[in-house]
Amino acid sequence: MKKFLIILLSIFLIPLFSYAEKYKWHTNMKKQEKKDFSRYVLKAQSKNKMVFNTRNAPNENGLYKFFDKLEDHMGVAEQGIEFNLKYANKGHKHDWNRWGKPGHAQRFQIMEPYKHTTKKGKTKWYRVGYFVPKDIRTDEHTISLFDFKKLYGKGERTHDASLNIVKNNFTWSFNSPNYGSKKNETGGEYYYFDSYTVVLDPDFSPLKGKWVNILINAKWAKKGFLHFWIDGKLRTSYFGDTMVGASSVRFKFGPYRHHMDEATDAGLKIPDTVIRYSNVGKADSCDDLWSGCSDIISQLTDKSQVHGAKNVALCGGVPGKSFCRNLNYSQNQRPF
């Protein structure tokens, strides 16, 4: 577990890309792409509102395609989008060659443009359905399934909540209110938050080999909250400052593989894999995204909760002053 926490720490301390205010963050979808995403994947307020990240890998060799129906072994059928991840499909040069070494990262992310990000003080519901194969491997590297970014003005200065597969463990991570700042490799100021990391227990609820549905309720405010369900079961509930001076929050989904060079340095091959998404969206009301919201809401209290975790840690710090501390879950039932 100690080695795993060190790997988590290395991920959180590295800014994902430059946040310069003048950076061109996105490219718009073409007319047919917008129709396809709205038909097959996007729901509620996300329909016709999403764009492509400018650092996406080129859509070559069938990187993604839409499907009408995919049924899992439990008989649940969904329509959506399928990403066929291949190491040979190199990422954008600033991902692939980050730190001057080839093979670091590749992504294909769909995200909110600035004008559709959620402003501070607002409460939103989010849903993400995903299907990853039962035999998926992330030895010594990470796949991020979706995440949120904090914007200060129009610039991203830090990452926030995300669902990742890190060294074959599913982790749900989100920022605490504590942070430091330092110039990153681009010469710009970056905020390094201490992040709560919940290593999810797949025995509590399966996390792969089937359709998995995530539901999030967030109040993005100084006196805010962040609640997280998997397949209708509450896994974490957090109360605290969820903005820490930011002006808005950007939602993104789509596969992002990174730290692959650490795996290849260890002599490991990055395997091809398939990741599918369905029912992705943002809304003001749970009912716009989910059926049976009364049961969902009844699981909440006015106190923090953690359920179905193998471990909870607090990791972070400015580079050079980093740490990763085990918070002794499950002896400590309210680690945050």
Tab-separated table of C-alpha atoms in Angstrom:
chain	number	residue	atom	x	y	z
A	1	MET	CA	0.000	0.000	0.000
A	2	LYS	CA	2.897	2.383	0.741
A	3	LYS	CA	4.173	2.004	-2.841
A	4	PHE	CA	0.655	2.609	-4.157
A	5	LEU	CA	0.332	5.840	-2.156
A	6	ILE	CA	3.653	7.047	-3.548
A	7	ILE	CA	2.351	6.456	-7.084
A	8	LEU	CA	-0.818	8.393	-6.237
A	9	LEU	CA	1.247	11.269	-4.928
A	10	SER	CA	3.350	11.460	-8.084
A	11	ILE	CA	0.153	11.744	-10.139
A	12	PHE	CA	-1.402	14.531	-8.080
A	13	LEU	CA	1.703	16.686	-7.996
A	14	ILE	CA	2.176	16.889	-11.764
A	15	PRO	CA	0.015	19.509	-13.508
A	16	LEU	CA	-1.716	17.993	-16.494
A	17	PHE	CA	-1.077	20.875	-18.899
A	18	SER	CA	-0.498	24.593	-19.226
A	19	TYR	CA	-3.285	26.852	-18.033
A	20	ALA	CA	-2.176	30.075	-19.719
A	21	GLU	CA	-5.147	32.393	-20.063
A	22	LYS	CA	-4.648	32.795	-23.805
A	23	TYR	CA	-4.340	29.058	-24.463
A	24	LYS	CA	-6.880	27.684	-26.934
A	25	TRP	CA	-8.590	25.042	-24.840
A	26	HIS	CA	-11.013	23.455	-27.253
A	27	THR	CA	-12.161	22.782	-30.773
A	28	ASN	CA	-15.860	22.764	-31.590
A	29	MET	CA	-17.639	19.642	-32.736
A	30	LYS	CA	-18.724	19.447	-36.334
A	31	LYS	CA	-22.449	19.398	-36.994
A	32	GLN	CA	-22.686	15.605	-37.368
A	33	GLU	CA	-20.441	14.989	-34.353
A	34	LYS	CA	-22.677	17.187	-32.218
A	35	LYS	CA	-25.746	15.249	-33.387
A	36	ASP	CA	-24.095	11.888	-32.697
A	37	PHE	CA	-22.948	12.819	-29.194
A	38	SER	CA	-26.392	14.170	-28.356
A	39	ARG	CA	-28.101	11.054	-29.680
A	40	TYR	CA	-25.822	8.395	-28.217
A	41	VAL	CA	-24.116	9.828	-25.133
A	42	LEU	CA	-24.981	13.268	-23.776
A	43	LYS	CA	-27.946	14.015	-21.539
A	44	ALA	CA	-29.758	17.013	-20.030
A	45	GLN	CA	-27.703	20.246	-19.934
A	46	SER	CA	-24.695	18.620	-21.614
A	47	LYS	CA	-26.530	18.083	-24.900
A	48	ASN	CA	-25.115	20.294	-27.657
A	49	LYS	CA	-22.890	22.015	-25.082
A	50	MET	CA	-19.665	19.973	-25.164
A	51	VAL	CA	-16.461	20.434	-27.159
A	52	PHE	CA	-13.207	18.561	-27.817
A	53	ASN	CA	-10.041	19.097	-25.816
A	54	THR	CA	-7.326	20.520	-28.090
A	55	ARG	CA	-4.889	17.903	-26.789
A	56	ASN	CA	-6.935	14.953	-27.984
A	57	ALA	CA	-5.165	12.219	-29.892
A	58	PRO	CA	-6.107	12.202	-33.587
A	59	ASN	CA	-9.243	10.222	-34.364
A	60	GLU	CA	-7.429	7.695	-36.534
A	61	ASN	CA	-7.762	3.935	-37.018
A	62	GLY	CA	-11.215	3.868	-35.421
A	63	LEU	CA	-10.231	5.547	-32.159
A	64	TYR	CA	-13.890	6.071	-31.341
A	65	LYS	CA	-17.251	4.998	-32.710
A	66	PHE	CA	-20.869	5.113	-31.559
A	67	PHE	CA	-22.986	2.034	-30.909
A	68	ASP	CA	-26.736	1.454	-30.654
A	69	LYS	CA	-26.754	-1.320	-28.071
A	70	LEU	CA	-24.298	-3.114	-25.811
A	71	GLU	CA	-25.633	-5.583	-23.264
A	72	ASP	CA	-23.594	-6.702	-20.244
A	73	HIS	CA	-23.746	-10.093	-18.519
A	74	MET	CA	-26.488	-8.794	-16.223
A	75	GLY	CA	-28.733	-7.970	-19.181
A	76	VAL	CA	-28.286	-4.196	-18.909
A	77	ALA	CA	-28.154	-2.664	-22.401
A	78	GLU	CA	-26.997	0.849	-23.256
A	79	GLN	CA	-26.138	2.906	-26.322
A	80	GLY	CA	-23.065	5.101	-26.294
A	81	ILE	CA	-19.526	5.694	-27.519
A	82	GLU	CA	-16.620	3.246	-27.669
A	83	PHE	CA	-12.953	4.255	-27.445
A	84	ASN	CA	-10.360	1.801	-28.749
A	85	LEU	CA	-7.151	2.803	-26.996
A	86	LYS	CA	-3.931	1.831	-28.700
A	87	TYR	CA	-0.464	2.883	-27.611
A	88	ALA	CA	0.396	3.330	-31.301
A	89	ASN	CA	-2.164	6.137	-31.561
A	90	LYS	CA	0.199	8.755	-30.148
A	91	GLY	CA	-1.195	11.604	-28.129
A	92	HIS	CA	-0.750	15.327	-28.635
A	93	LYS	CA	2.922	16.359	-28.557
A	94	HIS	CA	2.541	18.145	-25.200
A	95	ASP	CA	1.048	14.971	-23.700
A	96	TRP	CA	3.092	12.355	-25.519
A	97	ASN	CA	6.444	14.115	-25.054
A	98	ARG	CA	5.851	15.778	-21.720
A	99	TRP	CA	9.070	16.273	-19.753
A	100	GLY	CA	10.956	15.647	-23.014
A	101	LYS	CA	10.360	11.904	-22.948
A	102	PRO	CA	8.074	10.150	-25.480
A	103	GLY	CA	5.144	7.982	-24.483
A	104	HIS	CA	3.957	9.821	-21.372
A	105	ALA	CA	0.249	10.360	-22.078
A	106	GLN	CA	-2.596	10.218	-24.585
A	107	ARG	CA	-6.197	11.352	-24.290
A	108	PHE	CA	-9.531	11.860	-25.978
A	109	GLN	CA	-11.650	14.083	-23.762
A	110	ILE	CA	-14.977	15.803	-24.251
A	111	MET	CA	-15.484	18.853	-22.070
A	112	GLU	CA	-17.407	22.017	-21.320
A	113	PRO	CA	-16.301	25.252	-22.987
A	114	TYR	CA	-15.770	28.170	-20.645
A	115	LYS	CA	-19.246	29.653	-21.151
A	116	HIS	CA	-20.910	26.390	-20.058
A	117	THR	CA	-18.780	25.723	-16.974
A	118	THR	CA	-20.550	25.837	-13.603
A	119	LYS	CA	-20.075	29.101	-11.731
A	120	LYS	CA	-19.301	29.285	-8.020
A	121	GLY	CA	-22.263	29.017	-5.676
A	122	LYS	CA	-24.203	26.669	-7.987
A	123	THR	CA	-25.396	23.142	-7.189
A	124	LYS	CA	-25.321	20.526	-9.949
A	125	TRP	CA	-25.914	16.832	-10.555
A	126	TYR	CA	-23.639	14.824	-12.873
A	127	ARG	CA	-23.936	11.331	-14.311
A	128	VAL	CA	-21.370	9.150	-16.082
A	129	GLY	CA	-21.988	5.610	-17.291
A	130	TYR	CA	-18.922	3.578	-18.230
A	131	PHE	CA	-17.996	0.023	-19.202
A	132	VAL	CA	-14.405	-1.161	-18.915
A	133	PRO	CA	-13.447	-4.796	-19.634
A	134	LYS	CA	-12.993	-7.211	-16.772
A	135	ASP	CA	-9.384	-7.854	-17.766
A	136	ILE	CA	-8.346	-4.187	-18.019
A	137	ARG	CA	-4.745	-3.579	-16.850
A	138	THR	CA	-3.073	-0.350	-15.748
A	139	ASP	CA	0.196	-1.715	-14.415
A	140	GLU	CA	2.387	1.245	-13.375
A	141	HIS	CA	0.209	3.773	-15.200
A	142	THR	CA	-3.190	5.459	-14.926
A	143	ILE	CA	-6.418	5.794	-16.874
A	144	SER	CA	-8.603	8.726	-15.898
A	145	LEU	CA	-12.267	8.118	-16.762
A	146	PHE	CA	-13.573	11.620	-16.001
A	147	ASP	CA	-12.575	14.673	-14.007
A	148	PHE	CA	-13.325	18.239	-12.998
A	149	LYS	CA	-11.071	21.280	-13.459
A	150	LYS	CA	-11.045	24.484	-11.407
A	151	LEU	CA	-10.983	27.722	-13.402
A	152	TYR	CA	-9.670	31.010	-12.090
A	153	GLY	CA	-11.004	33.430	-14.659
A	154	LYS	CA	-10.647	31.492	-17.926
A	155	GLY	CA	-7.487	29.651	-16.907
A	156	GLU	CA	-7.233	26.168	-15.365
A	157	ARG	CA	-4.849	26.336	-12.426
A	158	THR	CA	-5.547	22.989	-10.805
A	159	HIS	CA	-7.344	19.694	-11.206
A	160	ASP	CA	-10.035	18.459	-8.828
A	161	ALA	CA	-12.352	15.481	-8.452
A	162	SER	CA	-11.615	12.529	-10.730
A	163	LEU	CA	-12.257	8.813	-11.140
A	164	ASN	CA	-9.087	6.937	-12.084
A	165	ILE	CA	-7.736	3.435	-12.483
A	166	VAL	CA	-4.297	3.642	-10.853
A	167	LYS	CA	-2.096	0.557	-10.847
A	168	ASN	CA	-5.237	-1.565	-11.301
A	169	ASN	CA	-7.067	0.142	-8.407
A	170	PHE	CA	-10.148	2.316	-8.906
A	171	THR	CA	-9.726	5.592	-7.028
A	172	TRP	CA	-12.041	8.517	-6.382
A	173	SER	CA	-10.034	11.654	-5.583
A	174	PHE	CA	-11.017	15.240	-4.762
A	175	ASN	CA	-9.377	18.344	-3.358
A	176	SER	CA	-9.178	19.390	0.257
A	177	PRO	CA	-9.168	23.168	0.970
A	178	ASN	CA	-5.386	23.198	1.516
A	179	TYR	CA	-2.939	24.074	-1.243
A	180	GLY	CA	0.336	25.704	-2.149
A	181	SER	CA	1.489	27.277	-5.374
A	182	LYS	CA	4.580	27.105	-7.530
A	183	LYS	CA	5.552	27.785	-11.107
A	184	ASN	CA	5.245	24.672	-13.240
A	185	GLU	CA	7.240	23.569	-16.279
A	186	THR	CA	5.539	26.183	-18.460
A	187	GLY	CA	6.603	29.045	-16.189
A	188	GLY	CA	3.052	29.741	-15.020
A	189	GLU	CA	1.701	29.529	-11.481
A	190	TYR	CA	0.027	26.237	-10.601
A	191	TYR	CA	-1.988	25.360	-7.484
A	192	TYR	CA	-1.031	22.113	-5.773
A	193	PHE	CA	-3.906	20.896	-3.620
A	194	ASP	CA	-3.811	18.267	-0.915
A	195	SER	CA	-6.246	15.656	-2.254
A	196	TYR	CA	-8.376	13.040	-0.545
A	197	THR	CA	-7.970	9.717	-2.327
A	198	VAL	CA	-10.475	6.919	-1.775
A	199	VAL	CA	-9.329	3.527	-3.047
A	200	LEU	CA	-12.626	1.836	-3.910
A	201	ASP	CA	-13.408	-1.741	-2.876
A	202	PRO	CA	-14.745	-3.704	-5.901
A	203	ASP	CA	-16.276	-6.302	-3.558
A	204	PHE	CA	-18.672	-3.654	-2.249
A	205	SER	CA	-19.913	-2.977	-5.783
A	206	PRO	CA	-18.397	-4.239	-9.082
A	207	LEU	CA	-16.385	-1.610	-10.943
A	208	LYS	CA	-15.591	-3.360	-14.238
A	209	GLY	CA	-16.904	-5.990	-16.637
A	210	LYS	CA	-20.387	-4.401	-16.621
A	211	TRP	CA	-22.158	-1.102	-17.062
A	212	VAL	CA	-21.319	1.072	-14.051
A	213	ASN	CA	-23.239	4.276	-13.378
A	214	ILE	CA	-21.783	7.163	-11.401
A	215	LEU	CA	-23.906	9.916	-9.897
A	216	ILE	CA	-22.433	13.053	-8.318
A	217	ASN	CA	-24.129	15.900	-6.489
A	218	ALA	CA	-21.901	18.939	-5.965
A	219	LYS	CA	-22.412	22.360	-4.475
A	220	TRP	CA	-19.488	24.393	-5.764
A	221	ALA	CA	-19.166	26.887	-2.909
A	222	LYS	CA	-17.184	27.839	0.189
A	223	LYS	CA	-19.802	26.003	2.252
A	224	GLY	CA	-20.236	23.272	-0.309
A	225	PHE	CA	-20.497	19.511	-0.623
A	226	LEU	CA	-19.522	16.661	-2.927
A	227	HIS	CA	-21.533	13.419	-2.859
A	228	PHE	CA	-20.593	10.373	-4.941
A	229	TRP	CA	-22.688	7.262	-5.723
A	230	ILE	CA	-21.880	4.126	-7.709
A	231	ASP	CA	-24.854	2.148	-9.029
A	232	GLY	CA	-27.149	3.825	-6.529
A	233	LYS	CA	-24.936	3.220	-3.477
A	234	LEU	CA	-23.408	6.195	-1.691
A	235	ARG	CA	-19.621	5.806	-1.542
A	236	THR	CA	-18.463	9.201	-0.240
A	237	SER	CA	-20.049	12.348	1.107
A	238	TYR	CA	-17.901	15.408	1.797
A	239	PHE	CA	-18.749	18.818	3.260
A	240	GLY	CA	-16.404	21.769	2.961
A	241	ASP	CA	-14.963	24.426	0.664
A	242	THR	CA	-15.282	22.978	-2.838
A	243	MET	CA	-14.132	26.118	-4.688
A	244	VAL	CA	-11.194	27.619	-2.721
A	245	GLY	CA	-11.223	30.868	-4.654
A	246	ALA	CA	-12.022	29.433	-8.078
A	247	SER	CA	-14.621	31.148	-10.256
A	248	SER	CA	-16.050	28.101	-12.069
A	249	VAL	CA	-15.732	24.344	-12.558
A	250	ARG	CA	-15.282	22.466	-15.839
A	251	PHE	CA	-16.582	18.897	-16.300
A	252	LYS	CA	-14.744	16.520	-18.643
A	253	PHE	CA	-15.039	12.858	-19.588
A	254	GLY	CA	-13.214	10.502	-21.891
A	255	PRO	CA	-10.154	8.272	-21.481
A	256	TYR	CA	-6.868	9.886	-20.495
A	257	ARG	CA	-3.905	7.491	-20.105
A	258	HIS	CA	-0.853	8.986	-18.438
A	259	HIS	CA	2.425	8.078	-16.758
A	260	MET	CA	2.755	5.366	-19.393
A	261	ASP	CA	6.490	6.053	-19.604
A	262	GLU	CA	6.855	4.747	-16.050
A	263	ALA	CA	5.387	1.436	-17.206
A	264	THR	CA	7.512	1.212	-20.346
A	265	ASP	CA	10.635	2.127	-18.314
A	266	ALA	CA	9.842	-0.921	-16.186
A	267	GLY	CA	9.731	-3.084	-19.317
A	268	LEU	CA	5.942	-3.322	-19.416
A	269	LYS	CA	3.838	-3.141	-22.559
A	270	ILE	CA	0.889	-0.724	-22.596
A	271	PRO	CA	-2.033	-2.967	-23.562
A	272	ASP	CA	-4.773	-2.030	-25.989
A	273	THR	CA	-8.118	-1.647	-24.259
A	274	VAL	CA	-11.697	-0.550	-24.918
A	275	ILE	CA	-13.579	1.969	-22.792
A	276	ARG	CA	-17.235	2.777	-23.371
A	277	TYR	CA	-19.436	5.602	-22.094
A	278	SER	CA	-23.175	6.184	-21.959
A	279	ASN	CA	-25.602	8.539	-20.206
A	280	VAL	CA	-23.176	11.380	-19.545
A	281	GLY	CA	-24.659	14.663	-18.458
A	282	LYS	CA	-25.136	17.558	-16.057
A	283	ALA	CA	-28.399	18.861	-14.619
A	284	ASP	CA	-29.928	21.023	-11.890
A	285	SER	CA	-32.084	18.139	-10.682
A	286	CYS	CA	-31.335	14.488	-9.927
A	287	ASP	CA	-34.591	13.528	-11.658
A	288	ASP	CA	-33.239	14.795	-14.974
A	289	LEU	CA	-30.488	12.135	-14.880
A	290	TRP	CA	-31.656	9.304	-12.629
A	291	SER	CA	-34.697	7.183	-11.868
A	292	GLY	CA	-35.421	6.714	-8.157
A	293	CYS	CA	-33.858	9.888	-6.767
A	294	SER	CA	-35.719	9.674	-3.450
A	295	ASP	CA	-33.688	6.577	-2.558
A	296	ILE	CA	-30.484	8.321	-3.641
A	297	ILE	CA	-31.119	11.410	-1.525
A	298	SER	CA	-32.277	9.382	1.494
A	299	GLN	CA	-28.739	8.018	1.889
A	300	LEU	CA	-27.361	11.476	2.737
A	301	THR	CA	-26.956	12.975	6.192
A	302	ASP	CA	-25.401	16.252	7.323
A	303	LYS	CA	-22.121	14.478	8.081
A	304	SER	CA	-19.320	13.107	5.914
A	305	GLN	CA	-19.457	9.422	4.966
A	306	VAL	CA	-17.285	6.761	3.338
A	307	HIS	CA	-18.559	3.344	2.279
A	308	GLY	CA	-16.964	0.514	0.353
A	309	ALA	CA	-13.358	1.709	0.470
A	310	LYS	CA	-10.139	-0.260	0.822
A	311	ASN	CA	-8.155	2.762	1.918
A	312	VAL	CA	-8.402	6.551	2.276
A	313	ALA	CA	-5.363	8.831	2.124
A	314	LEU	CA	-4.540	12.525	2.016
A	315	CYS	CA	-1.825	13.226	-0.559
A	316	GLY	CA	-0.327	16.412	-1.874
A	317	GLY	CA	1.930	19.333	-1.192
A	318	VAL	CA	3.999	21.616	-3.350
A	319	PRO	CA	6.824	19.738	-5.139
A	320	GLY	CA	9.728	19.429	-2.750
A	321	LYS	CA	7.374	19.399	0.241
A	322	SER	CA	5.198	16.465	-0.713
A	323	PHE	CA	3.498	13.905	1.509
A	324	CYS	CA	0.964	11.062	1.459
A	325	ARG	CA	-0.769	10.160	4.717
A	326	ASN	CA	-2.967	7.144	5.387
A	327	LEU	CA	-6.153	8.277	7.182
A	328	ASN	CA	-6.774	4.866	8.817
A	329	TYR	CA	-10.072	3.960	7.245
A	330	SER	CA	-12.022	1.865	8.320
A	331	GLN	CA	-11.028	2.425	11.948
A	332	ASN	CA	-11.677	6.096	11.217
A	333	GLN	CA	-15.158	6.119	9.703
A	334	ARG	CA	-15.061	9.868	8.941
A	335	PRO	CA	-11.599	10.472	7.489
A	336	PHE	CA	-12.591	13.862	6.020
